[in-house]
Short mmCIF file of C-alpha atoms in Angstrom, two decimals:
data_model
loop_
_atom_site.label_atom_id
_atom_site.label_comp_id
_atom_site.label_asym_id
_atom_site.label_seq_id
_atom_site.Cartn_x
_atom_site.Cartn_y
_atom_site.Cartn_z
CA MET A 764 1.76 12.45 -9.62
CA LEU A 765 -0.32 14.55 -8.37
CA ASN A 766 -1.50 11.32 -5.53
CA LEU A 767 2.01 12.32 -4.17
CA ILE A 768 1.94 15.40 -3.90
CA ARG A 769 -1.11 14.69 -2.65
CA LYS A 770 -0.42 12.01 0.48
CA ASP A 771 2.36 14.24 1.50
CA PHE A 772 -0.06 17.57 1.90
CA LEU A 773 -1.94 14.65 3.94
CA VAL A 774 0.88 13.16 6.05
CA THR A 775 2.25 16.09 7.05
CA TYR A 776 -1.16 17.75 7.45
CA SER A 777 -2.25 15.53 9.48
CA ASN A 778 0.22 15.16 12.12
CA LYS A 779 -0.74 17.10 15.21
CA PHE A 780 2.56 18.01 15.39
CA ALA A 781 3.41 18.55 12.49
CA PHE A 782 0.12 21.23 12.39
CA TYR A 783 0.65 23.23 15.14
CA MET A 784 4.08 22.85 14.60
CA LEU A 785 2.79 24.94 11.30
CA LEU A 786 0.59 26.86 12.72
CA LEU A 787 1.56 28.23 15.91
CA LEU A 788 4.95 28.42 16.49
CA ILE A 789 6.10 29.58 13.47
CA PRO A 790 4.09 32.94 14.80
CA LEU A 791 5.42 33.04 17.18
CA LEU A 792 9.19 32.54 16.53
CA LEU A 793 8.87 36.00 14.40
CA PHE A 794 8.75 37.82 17.81
CA PHE A 795 12.47 36.93 18.38
CA ILE A 796 14.46 38.50 15.96
CA ASP A 797 15.71 41.23 15.53
CA ASN A 798 14.42 43.77 13.57
CA PHE A 799 11.15 42.93 13.29
CA ASP A 800 8.41 43.81 10.52
CA SER A 801 6.66 42.55 7.88
CA ASN A 802 9.54 41.25 5.26
CA THR A 803 12.34 40.09 7.49
CA SER A 804 8.54 37.67 9.21
CA PHE A 805 7.37 36.42 5.80
CA MET A 806 10.70 35.24 4.78
CA TYR A 807 10.91 33.02 8.57
CA SER A 808 8.21 32.49 7.80
CA VAL A 809 7.89 31.13 4.87
CA LEU A 810 11.20 29.38 5.04
CA THR A 811 10.31 27.32 7.53
CA PHE A 812 7.49 26.46 6.77
CA VAL A 813 8.41 25.05 3.58
CA PHE A 814 10.74 23.36 5.10
CA ILE A 815 9.02 22.08 8.07
CA SER A 816 6.69 20.54 4.88
CA THR A 817 9.36 19.53 2.90
CA ARG A 818 11.44 17.42 5.31
CA THR A 819 8.11 16.12 7.58
CA PRO A 820 7.33 13.24 4.83
CA PHE A 821 11.16 12.66 5.70
CA ALA A 822 10.39 11.92 8.97
CA TYR A 823 7.89 9.98 9.19
CA ASP A 824 10.56 7.32 6.89
CA MET A 825 12.92 7.41 9.82
CA LYS A 826 10.33 5.76 12.01
CA ASP A 827 7.95 4.06 9.47
CA LYS A 828 9.33 2.88 6.86
CA PRO A 829 6.62 3.90 4.80
CA HIS A 830 8.60 5.12 2.29
CA LEU A 831 9.39 1.23 1.40
CA PHE A 832 5.54 1.13 0.99
CA ILE A 833 5.31 3.98 -1.03
CA GLN A 834 7.53 2.50 -3.52
CA SER A 835 5.05 -0.92 -3.47
CA LEU A 836 2.34 1.07 -5.67
CA PRO A 837 1.92 2.67 -8.64
CA VAL A 838 4.51 5.02 -8.95
CA THR A 839 8.40 5.12 -10.85
CA LYS A 840 11.66 6.50 -8.50
CA THR A 841 11.26 8.90 -10.82
CA ASP A 842 7.70 9.72 -9.51
CA ILE A 843 8.68 10.08 -6.05
CA VAL A 844 11.38 12.48 -6.65
CA ILE A 845 9.66 15.35 -9.04
CA SER A 846 6.85 15.34 -6.25
CA LYS A 847 9.30 16.01 -3.88
CA TYR A 848 10.38 19.74 -6.01
CA ILE A 849 6.92 20.23 -7.27
CA SER A 850 5.90 20.10 -3.09
CA ILE A 851 7.86 23.28 -3.04
CA PHE A 852 5.61 25.40 -4.86
CA VAL A 853 2.64 24.09 -3.25
CA ASN A 854 3.73 24.42 0.41
CA PHE A 855 5.28 28.57 -0.53
CA LEU A 856 2.00 28.78 -1.10
CA ILE A 857 0.17 27.31 1.55
CA GLY A 858 3.18 29.65 3.68
CA SER A 859 2.75 32.55 1.90
CA ILE A 860 -1.02 32.64 2.14
CA PHE A 861 -0.65 31.42 5.32
CA THR A 862 1.22 33.90 6.57
CA THR A 863 -0.10 36.87 4.91
CA LEU A 864 -3.44 36.50 6.88
CA TYR A 865 -1.55 36.05 9.51
CA ILE A 866 0.33 39.48 9.33
CA SER A 867 -2.45 40.70 8.34
CA PHE A 868 -4.23 40.49 11.68
CA LEU A 869 -1.48 41.36 13.27
CA SER A 870 -1.78 44.69 11.42
CA LEU A 871 -4.71 44.69 13.01
CA PHE A 872 -3.18 44.92 16.85
CA ASN A 873 -0.60 46.85 15.44
CA LEU A 874 2.12 44.62 15.75
CA LEU A 875 3.45 45.03 12.26
CA ASP A 876 2.18 46.36 8.86
CA ILE A 877 1.02 44.28 5.93
CA SER A 878 1.10 47.18 3.41
CA VAL A 879 4.91 47.58 3.63
CA LEU A 880 5.27 44.32 2.81
CA LYS A 881 7.08 44.05 -0.31
CA PHE A 882 6.56 41.48 -4.33
CA SER A 883 10.13 41.51 -3.97
CA THR A 884 10.03 40.16 -0.62
CA VAL A 885 7.20 37.71 -2.23
CA ILE A 886 9.93 36.46 -5.13
CA PHE A 887 13.12 36.41 -3.51
CA THR A 888 11.51 34.19 -0.89
CA LEU A 889 10.30 32.08 -3.94
CA SER A 890 13.90 31.97 -4.91
CA VAL A 891 15.10 31.04 -1.66
CA SER A 892 13.10 28.45 -1.31
CA ILE A 893 13.30 26.65 -4.01
CA PHE A 894 17.27 27.23 -3.01
CA LEU A 895 17.31 25.61 0.86
CA VAL A 896 14.97 23.03 -0.42
CA SER A 897 17.11 22.10 -4.24
CA ILE A 898 20.52 22.24 -1.77
CA SER A 899 18.38 19.42 1.12
CA LEU A 900 16.77 17.29 -1.34
CA PRO A 901 19.71 15.57 -2.77
CA ALA A 902 20.74 15.01 0.83
CA GLU A 903 17.59 12.89 1.28
CA PHE A 904 18.04 10.75 -1.46
CA MET A 905 20.89 9.81 -1.03
CA PHE A 906 21.29 8.89 2.10
CA THR A 907 19.79 7.22 5.55
CA PRO A 908 17.04 9.26 7.11
CA LYS A 909 18.72 10.12 10.64
CA MET A 910 21.97 11.01 8.36
CA SER A 911 19.96 13.31 5.89
CA ASN A 912 17.79 14.73 8.58
CA LEU A 913 20.38 15.29 10.10
CA ILE A 914 22.73 17.03 7.21
CA ASN A 915 19.99 19.21 6.41
CA ILE A 916 18.93 20.11 10.34
CA ILE A 917 22.04 21.89 9.56
CA ILE A 918 21.56 23.34 6.34
CA TYR A 919 19.34 25.07 7.85
CA VAL A 920 19.98 26.58 10.56
CA ILE A 921 23.24 27.58 8.30
CA PHE A 922 21.27 29.17 6.15
CA LEU A 923 18.87 31.21 8.32
CA ASN A 924 21.59 32.46 10.27
CA PHE A 925 23.21 33.57 6.99
CA PHE A 926 20.08 35.15 5.17
CA ILE A 927 18.21 36.39 8.04
CA ILE A 928 19.62 36.97 11.45
CA GLY A 929 21.62 39.78 11.53
CA ASP A 930 21.76 44.05 10.21
CA ASN A 931 19.59 44.01 7.30
CA ARG A 932 20.75 41.87 6.14
CA ILE A 933 17.49 40.20 4.73
CA LEU A 934 17.31 44.31 2.86
CA ASN A 935 20.96 44.06 2.03
CA PHE A 936 19.77 40.13 -0.05
CA ILE A 937 16.93 41.85 -1.92
CA ASN A 938 18.78 44.49 -3.23
CA ILE A 939 21.46 42.69 -4.53
CA PHE A 940 18.58 40.20 -5.81
CA SER A 941 17.22 42.96 -7.22
CA ASP A 942 20.29 43.93 -9.73
CA TYR A 943 21.52 40.66 -10.51
CA ARG A 944 17.59 39.18 -11.52
CA ILE A 945 17.70 37.60 -14.66
CA GLY A 946 21.77 36.64 -13.63
CA ILE A 947 20.23 35.09 -9.97
CA GLY A 948 17.16 33.49 -11.87
CA LEU A 949 19.04 31.77 -14.43
CA ILE A 950 20.97 30.43 -11.81
CA LEU A 951 18.33 29.71 -9.75
CA VAL A 952 16.41 27.16 -12.10
CA LEU A 953 19.79 25.97 -12.93
CA LEU A 954 20.10 24.68 -10.16
CA TYR A 955 16.68 23.55 -9.53
CA PHE A 956 17.27 20.66 -12.86
CA SER A 957 20.33 20.15 -11.99
CA SER A 958 19.25 18.91 -7.96
CA MET A 959 15.88 17.32 -9.71
CA VAL A 960 18.90 15.91 -12.46
CA LEU A 961 20.98 15.09 -8.31
CA SER A 962 17.85 13.22 -7.33
CA ILE A 963 16.63 10.67 -9.51
CA VAL A 964 20.43 9.34 -10.27
CA LEU A 965 20.55 9.30 -5.86
CA TYR A 966 17.00 7.41 -5.62
CA LYS A 967 17.75 5.36 -8.20
CA ASN A 968 20.43 3.44 -7.59
CA ARG A 969 19.71 3.59 -3.22
CA LYS A 970 20.02 0.12 -2.15
CA PHE A 971 16.14 0.07 0.67
CA TYR A 972 16.59 -2.62 3.29
CA MET B 993 3.16 -14.37 -15.58
CA LEU B 994 6.16 -13.72 -13.64
CA LYS B 995 9.42 -14.84 -15.68
CA ILE B 996 13.11 -14.46 -13.66
CA GLU B 997 16.44 -14.79 -15.68
CA ASN B 998 19.89 -15.53 -15.11
CA LEU B 999 19.62 -12.83 -12.29
CA ASN B 1000 22.25 -11.50 -10.84
CA LYS B 1001 23.11 -9.24 -8.23
CA LYS B 1002 26.09 -8.65 -6.34
CA PHE B 1003 26.78 -7.37 -2.44
CA LYS B 1004 29.68 -6.58 -0.43
CA ASN B 1005 28.77 -9.96 1.30
CA PHE B 1006 26.51 -11.38 -0.77
CA GLU B 1007 24.88 -12.45 -4.15
CA ILE B 1008 22.12 -13.18 -6.08
CA LYS B 1009 23.77 -15.09 -8.82
CA ASP B 1010 21.63 -16.29 -11.93
CA VAL B 1011 18.21 -16.47 -10.53
CA SER B 1012 15.95 -18.20 -12.70
CA PHE B 1013 12.47 -19.53 -12.30
CA GLU B 1014 9.10 -18.73 -13.59
CA LEU B 1015 5.85 -18.62 -12.70
CA LYS B 1016 2.54 -19.23 -14.72
CA LYS B 1017 -1.43 -18.15 -13.93
CA GLY B 1018 -3.67 -19.31 -11.67
CA TYR B 1019 -0.60 -20.87 -9.04
CA ILE B 1020 0.40 -20.60 -5.68
CA MET B 1021 4.66 -20.39 -5.53
CA GLY B 1022 6.28 -20.62 -2.39
CA PHE B 1023 9.71 -19.35 -2.11
CA ILE B 1024 11.59 -20.17 -0.19
CA GLY B 1025 15.16 -20.86 1.85
CA PRO B 1026 16.53 -20.04 6.12
CA ASN B 1027 17.24 -16.65 6.95
CA GLY B 1028 19.77 -14.86 4.55
CA SER B 1029 19.02 -16.86 2.41
CA GLY B 1030 18.31 -14.31 -1.29
CA LYS B 1031 13.90 -14.18 -0.54
CA THR B 1032 13.91 -10.22 0.67
CA THR B 1033 16.71 -9.42 -2.33
CA THR B 1034 15.32 -11.47 -5.29
CA ILE B 1035 11.50 -9.22 -4.12
CA LYS B 1036 13.08 -5.93 -3.65
CA LEU B 1037 14.74 -6.95 -7.58
CA ILE B 1038 11.29 -7.80 -8.97
CA MET B 1039 9.84 -4.91 -7.29
CA ASN B 1040 12.66 -2.81 -8.91
CA LEU B 1041 13.61 -1.53 -4.95
CA LEU B 1042 16.70 -2.25 -5.39
CA LYS B 1043 18.86 -2.41 -9.42
CA LYS B 1044 19.70 -5.43 -10.33
CA ASP B 1045 23.37 -5.83 -11.79
CA SER B 1046 22.79 -8.13 -14.48
CA GLY B 1047 19.40 -11.12 -16.06
CA SER B 1048 15.58 -10.25 -16.88
CA ILE B 1049 12.24 -9.64 -15.22
CA GLU B 1050 9.53 -10.08 -16.65
CA VAL B 1051 5.65 -9.64 -14.67
CA PHE B 1052 2.58 -10.21 -17.32
CA GLY B 1053 5.30 -10.34 -20.40
CA LYS B 1054 6.96 -6.85 -19.51
CA ASP B 1055 9.73 -6.07 -18.19
CA ASN B 1056 10.06 -4.67 -15.20
CA ILE B 1057 11.23 -1.92 -14.82
CA LYS B 1058 10.33 0.37 -18.14
CA PHE B 1059 6.35 -1.38 -17.41
CA GLU B 1060 7.37 -0.07 -13.21
CA ARG B 1061 3.96 2.03 -13.59
CA GLU B 1062 1.52 -0.65 -15.39
CA ILE B 1063 3.37 -3.52 -13.62
CA LYS B 1064 2.64 -2.66 -10.17
CA ASP B 1065 -0.67 -1.33 -10.78
CA ARG B 1066 -1.58 -4.66 -11.32
CA ILE B 1067 -0.11 -6.40 -8.00
CA GLY B 1068 -0.48 -6.11 -4.69
CA PHE B 1069 2.45 -6.19 -2.30
CA VAL B 1070 2.12 -7.30 0.76
CA TYR B 1071 5.74 -6.81 3.17
CA ASP B 1072 6.14 -8.73 6.31
CA GLU B 1073 5.75 -5.43 7.85
CA GLY B 1074 3.58 -2.50 7.32
CA TYR B 1075 5.06 0.52 6.63
CA PHE B 1076 2.62 3.08 6.74
CA TYR B 1077 2.72 5.87 8.77
CA GLU B 1078 1.63 4.75 11.89
CA ASP B 1079 0.06 8.30 12.68
CA LEU B 1080 -2.67 8.48 10.54
CA THR B 1081 -5.61 5.75 10.76
CA ILE B 1082 -7.01 2.99 8.58
CA LYS B 1083 -8.94 4.82 6.36
CA GLN B 1084 -6.04 8.07 5.96
CA MET B 1085 -3.98 5.87 4.82
CA LYS B 1086 -6.15 4.22 2.58
CA ASN B 1087 -7.26 7.25 1.35
CA ILE B 1088 -3.70 7.72 0.55
CA VAL B 1089 -3.81 4.86 -1.43
CA ALA B 1090 -6.62 3.92 -3.58
CA PRO B 1091 -6.07 7.00 -5.96
CA PHE B 1092 -2.86 5.46 -6.79
CA TYR B 1093 -4.02 2.64 -8.44
CA THR B 1094 -6.89 2.98 -12.02
CA GLN B 1095 -8.74 -0.30 -10.00
CA TRP B 1096 -9.87 -0.06 -6.45
CA ASP B 1097 -12.47 -1.30 -5.03
CA GLU B 1098 -13.94 0.17 -2.42
CA LYS B 1099 -16.72 -1.94 -1.37
CA LEU B 1100 -14.19 -4.97 -1.67
CA PHE B 1101 -11.91 -3.19 0.33
CA LYS B 1102 -14.78 -2.46 2.82
CA LYS B 1103 -15.48 -6.21 2.90
CA TYR B 1104 -12.63 -6.44 3.42
CA MET B 1105 -12.23 -4.53 6.57
CA LYS B 1106 -16.00 -6.55 7.40
CA ASP B 1107 -14.08 -9.78 7.37
CA PHE B 1108 -10.90 -8.79 8.98
CA SER B 1109 -12.54 -7.42 11.92
CA LEU B 1110 -11.47 -3.75 11.18
CA ASP B 1111 -11.63 -0.43 12.10
CA GLU B 1112 -11.27 2.35 9.57
CA THR B 1113 -10.91 5.17 12.75
CA GLN B 1114 -8.48 3.04 14.69
CA LYS B 1115 -4.55 4.78 14.24
CA ILE B 1116 -2.63 2.40 12.32
CA ASN B 1117 0.22 2.25 15.06
CA LYS B 1118 -2.84 1.11 17.64
CA LEU B 1119 -2.80 -2.56 16.16
CA SER B 1120 -1.13 -5.48 16.70
CA LYS B 1121 1.11 -7.13 14.45
CA GLY B 1122 -1.33 -9.18 13.19
CA MET B 1123 -4.15 -6.53 12.52
CA LYS B 1124 -1.28 -4.99 9.84
CA MET B 1125 -0.76 -7.79 7.41
CA LYS B 1126 -4.99 -7.99 7.26
CA PHE B 1127 -5.19 -4.93 6.32
CA ALA B 1128 -1.58 -4.82 4.33
CA LEU B 1129 -3.56 -8.51 2.50
CA ALA B 1130 -7.75 -5.66 2.10
CA ILE B 1131 -5.16 -2.95 1.04
CA ALA B 1132 -3.54 -5.77 -1.68
CA LEU B 1133 -6.94 -7.80 -2.40
CA SER B 1134 -9.03 -4.38 -3.23
CA HIS B 1135 -7.37 -3.09 -5.89
CA ASN B 1136 -7.67 -6.31 -8.40
CA ALA B 1137 -4.04 -7.41 -8.59
CA ASP B 1138 -3.61 -10.60 -10.98
CA LEU B 1139 -0.67 -10.86 -9.68
CA ILE B 1140 0.24 -11.09 -5.60
CA ILE B 1141 3.29 -10.80 -3.79
CA MET B 1142 4.19 -10.70 -0.42
CA ASP B 1143 7.72 -11.06 2.17
CA GLU B 1144 7.45 -13.39 5.13
CA PRO B 1145 4.04 -12.10 5.10
CA THR B 1146 3.18 -15.04 8.37
CA SER B 1147 5.89 -14.99 10.09
CA GLY B 1148 6.12 -13.62 13.36
CA LEU B 1149 2.21 -13.78 13.22
CA ASP B 1150 0.74 -17.14 16.01
CA PRO B 1151 -0.88 -20.25 14.50
CA ILE B 1152 -5.03 -18.75 14.07
CA PHE B 1153 -3.91 -15.89 12.71
CA ARG B 1154 -1.79 -18.14 10.14
CA ARG B 1155 -4.28 -20.21 9.05
CA GLU B 1156 -6.88 -16.97 7.94
CA ILE B 1157 -4.19 -15.29 6.13
CA LEU B 1158 -3.74 -18.96 4.05
CA ASP B 1159 -6.98 -19.68 3.67
CA ILE B 1160 -7.63 -15.81 2.39
CA LEU B 1161 -4.43 -16.67 -0.12
CA TYR B 1162 -6.92 -20.06 -1.27
CA SER B 1163 -9.19 -18.16 -1.41
CA ILE B 1164 -8.33 -15.31 -4.02
CA ILE B 1165 -6.09 -18.38 -5.94
CA GLN B 1166 -10.00 -20.43 -6.95
CA ASP B 1167 -10.06 -17.30 -9.68
CA GLU B 1168 -7.84 -18.64 -12.47
CA ASN B 1169 -6.02 -15.56 -13.50
CA LYS B 1170 -4.58 -14.41 -10.45
CA SER B 1171 -0.93 -15.26 -8.83
CA ILE B 1172 0.47 -15.66 -5.42
CA PHE B 1173 4.35 -15.25 -5.31
CA PHE B 1174 5.10 -15.46 -1.70
CA SER B 1175 8.27 -16.27 0.67
CA THR B 1176 8.56 -18.25 3.70
CA HIS B 1177 10.61 -20.19 5.72
CA ILE B 1178 8.11 -21.04 7.69
CA THR B 1179 7.69 -24.67 5.00
CA THR B 1180 4.28 -26.27 6.40
CA ASP B 1181 2.00 -22.82 5.32
CA LEU B 1182 3.23 -24.00 2.02
CA GLU B 1183 1.94 -27.40 2.28
CA ARG B 1184 -1.01 -26.86 2.62
CA ILE B 1185 -1.14 -24.31 -0.45
CA ALA B 1186 1.65 -24.38 -2.52
CA ASP B 1187 1.45 -25.34 -6.17
CA TYR B 1188 4.81 -25.33 -6.63
CA ILE B 1189 8.10 -24.42 -4.51
CA THR B 1190 11.35 -22.19 -5.61
CA PHE B 1191 14.06 -23.32 -2.98
CA ILE B 1192 16.52 -20.30 -2.38
CA ASP B 1193 20.47 -20.99 0.11
CA GLU B 1194 23.35 -18.32 -0.82
CA GLY B 1195 22.16 -17.00 -3.52
CA LYS B 1196 21.38 -19.53 -5.36
CA ILE B 1197 17.71 -21.22 -7.14
CA VAL B 1198 18.14 -24.77 -5.63
CA PHE B 1199 15.23 -26.30 -7.35
CA SER B 1200 12.04 -24.52 -8.62
CA LYS B 1201 9.47 -27.54 -9.21
CA GLU B 1202 6.00 -28.44 -8.21
CA LYS B 1203 5.36 -28.95 -5.13
CA ASP B 1204 4.36 -32.78 -5.25
CA LEU B 1205 7.44 -33.91 -7.21
CA ILE B 1206 9.55 -32.36 -5.03
CA LEU B 1207 7.86 -34.03 -1.90
CA GLU B 1208 8.10 -37.39 -4.58
CA SER B 1209 11.67 -36.52 -5.69
CA TYR B 1210 12.93 -36.87 -2.15
CA ALA B 1211 13.10 -39.74 0.54
CA VAL B 1212 14.23 -38.82 4.39
CA VAL B 1213 15.82 -41.94 6.09
CA LYS B 1214 16.28 -43.50 8.93
CA GLY B 1215 18.60 -46.43 10.61
CA GLY B 1216 21.38 -47.33 12.83
CA ASN B 1217 24.76 -45.55 12.54
CA GLU B 1218 26.30 -48.74 11.24
CA ASP B 1219 25.05 -48.48 8.14
CA LEU B 1220 25.47 -45.36 8.00
CA THR B 1221 29.61 -46.03 5.27
CA PRO B 1222 31.29 -42.98 4.31
CA GLU B 1223 29.94 -44.13 0.67
CA LEU B 1224 26.51 -44.11 1.90
CA GLU B 1225 27.40 -40.77 3.40
CA LYS B 1226 28.71 -38.98 0.30
CA SER B 1227 25.73 -40.45 -2.41
CA LEU B 1228 23.56 -38.39 0.14
CA LEU B 1229 22.04 -34.91 -0.37
CA GLY B 1230 22.25 -34.50 3.95
CA PHE B 1231 22.26 -36.44 7.07
CA ARG B 1232 23.13 -36.32 10.31
CA LYS B 1233 23.97 -38.42 13.54
CA THR B 1234 22.62 -39.05 17.06
CA ASN B 1235 23.78 -41.69 19.81
CA VAL B 1236 20.23 -43.94 19.01
CA GLY B 1237 21.60 -43.99 14.58
CA PHE B 1238 20.74 -41.60 11.98
CA GLU B 1239 18.08 -39.17 9.34
CA ALA B 1240 19.40 -38.13 6.19
CA LEU B 1241 18.23 -36.56 3.27
CA THR B 1242 18.78 -38.82 -0.51
CA ASP B 1243 17.16 -38.14 -4.33
CA ASP B 1244 17.66 -41.36 -4.99
CA LYS B 1245 15.26 -43.62 -2.76
CA ASN B 1246 16.35 -47.29 -4.82
CA MET B 1247 19.44 -46.98 -4.56
CA ILE B 1248 18.34 -46.62 -1.00
CA ARG B 1249 16.83 -49.65 -0.80
CA ASP B 1250 19.08 -51.64 -2.54
CA LEU B 1251 21.68 -50.76 -0.51
CA LEU B 1252 20.43 -50.95 3.16
CA GLY B 1253 16.67 -53.11 2.44
CA GLU B 1254 13.93 -53.52 4.37
CA ASP B 1255 17.22 -52.51 7.05
CA VAL B 1256 16.75 -49.43 7.48
CA LEU B 1257 13.24 -46.76 7.01
CA ILE B 1258 12.25 -44.18 3.91
CA GLU B 1259 9.78 -42.05 4.58
CA LYS B 1260 8.20 -39.28 3.16
CA PRO B 1261 9.97 -36.23 3.98
CA SER B 1262 8.62 -32.49 5.02
CA LEU B 1263 9.18 -29.15 3.15
CA GLU B 1264 11.24 -27.86 5.68
CA ASP B 1265 13.55 -31.88 6.19
CA ILE B 1266 13.98 -30.96 2.28
CA MET B 1267 15.67 -27.39 3.36
CA PHE B 1268 17.12 -27.78 6.27
CA TYR B 1269 18.92 -31.08 4.57
CA ILE B 1270 19.97 -29.15 1.55
CA ALA B 1271 20.81 -26.05 3.12
CA ARG B 1272 23.02 -28.00 5.91
CA ARG B 1273 25.03 -29.88 2.75
CA GLN B 1274 25.74 -26.46 1.07
#
């Protein structure tokens, strides 16, 4: 399992394009968001980071079909699926560290203020990351790489528009989230594991050519 | 080593039907058949890339699905194409693969890199098809696998590369604990190294026997068109007529000799002859 997570990490970060995307483009995008503050920036950056990191290994499947090679290694399809779901947390952690450091750096120039970054934003971003990846991953295990790529980009764009871009939407959502923490938390746990089981079933029954 | 019994898998326009054969320890089995006959599908079923409908697949005496991880740890698998992460270097790809195997042998891998003249710093997308195949072989051979499974490893390679790969396979099999199962439609490759031949056509096994026995039990018959009577046609496994005469495949040399005497030529067939006539008849 750890080897699969490590494999995805190496594949994502050995790709120079993905590397520049993650390190340069995301911070630049922060400047295009209305009501630019540390909380919105954190969420937008980490969510994009998690999305790109999760998608990059699948993007290779479309071009080189390495998923066929990976399946010849001593791993089961269940291992492959579970590793992707665990990677959400690894990618979230890396994305959060990177984004916090970046916001701290911008704070030195008074462009952002790291001190206003709330812990509730971090928890909310983790929850949204789990939600986003849980609804997008089954498509990766069900459809061909091209089709799943298209579906997931559509999900991502809709998602960002719905949650983040707009007048104080994120703050409204964080407030709602704070009021119903336990209920939303339980729904997320249920969604996460249901999505994982669905992906395992889909991947086990998928035909590989 | 590898035992398949009554394996079935149905698709819309094609099916694998009651496939059964066995590969014993220490032997090379060639898996032949025309394009689209079911070779790759059978291999994908062995590797659990496809879900079987029914039947059993045992590798090292264990069910290939229940003991998937343990079994794949002892299999060296080579596809017809590499299916690697092409943007990575050989070294990066090796670093990804090596930790998955409990018996990865770094020294052996380095030896193969040297033998195959592969540069570890080279990007995979810069390698030729032959070089990629050598890299795939190096990976398959560097974790002390007991069973090597290869799907069309020599297709698209020039004769020099093909001969080199066959020599490597031949050297592996000197260790009597290892076996090789490889599919190909280039039957001349098998005539050099295979001990057993399994022939699949339209999803069904035509035969799975010792190579020498197969070559002895069939014969190519050549004669004039006037000798090719309707009765003879029926008794042949397959034939083709040209302006100058006919050529056919039989599994009963004595019957042909009794029927036509010295008027016809009876020759030893190649595996390609056998595959051609039987596949055409089916």
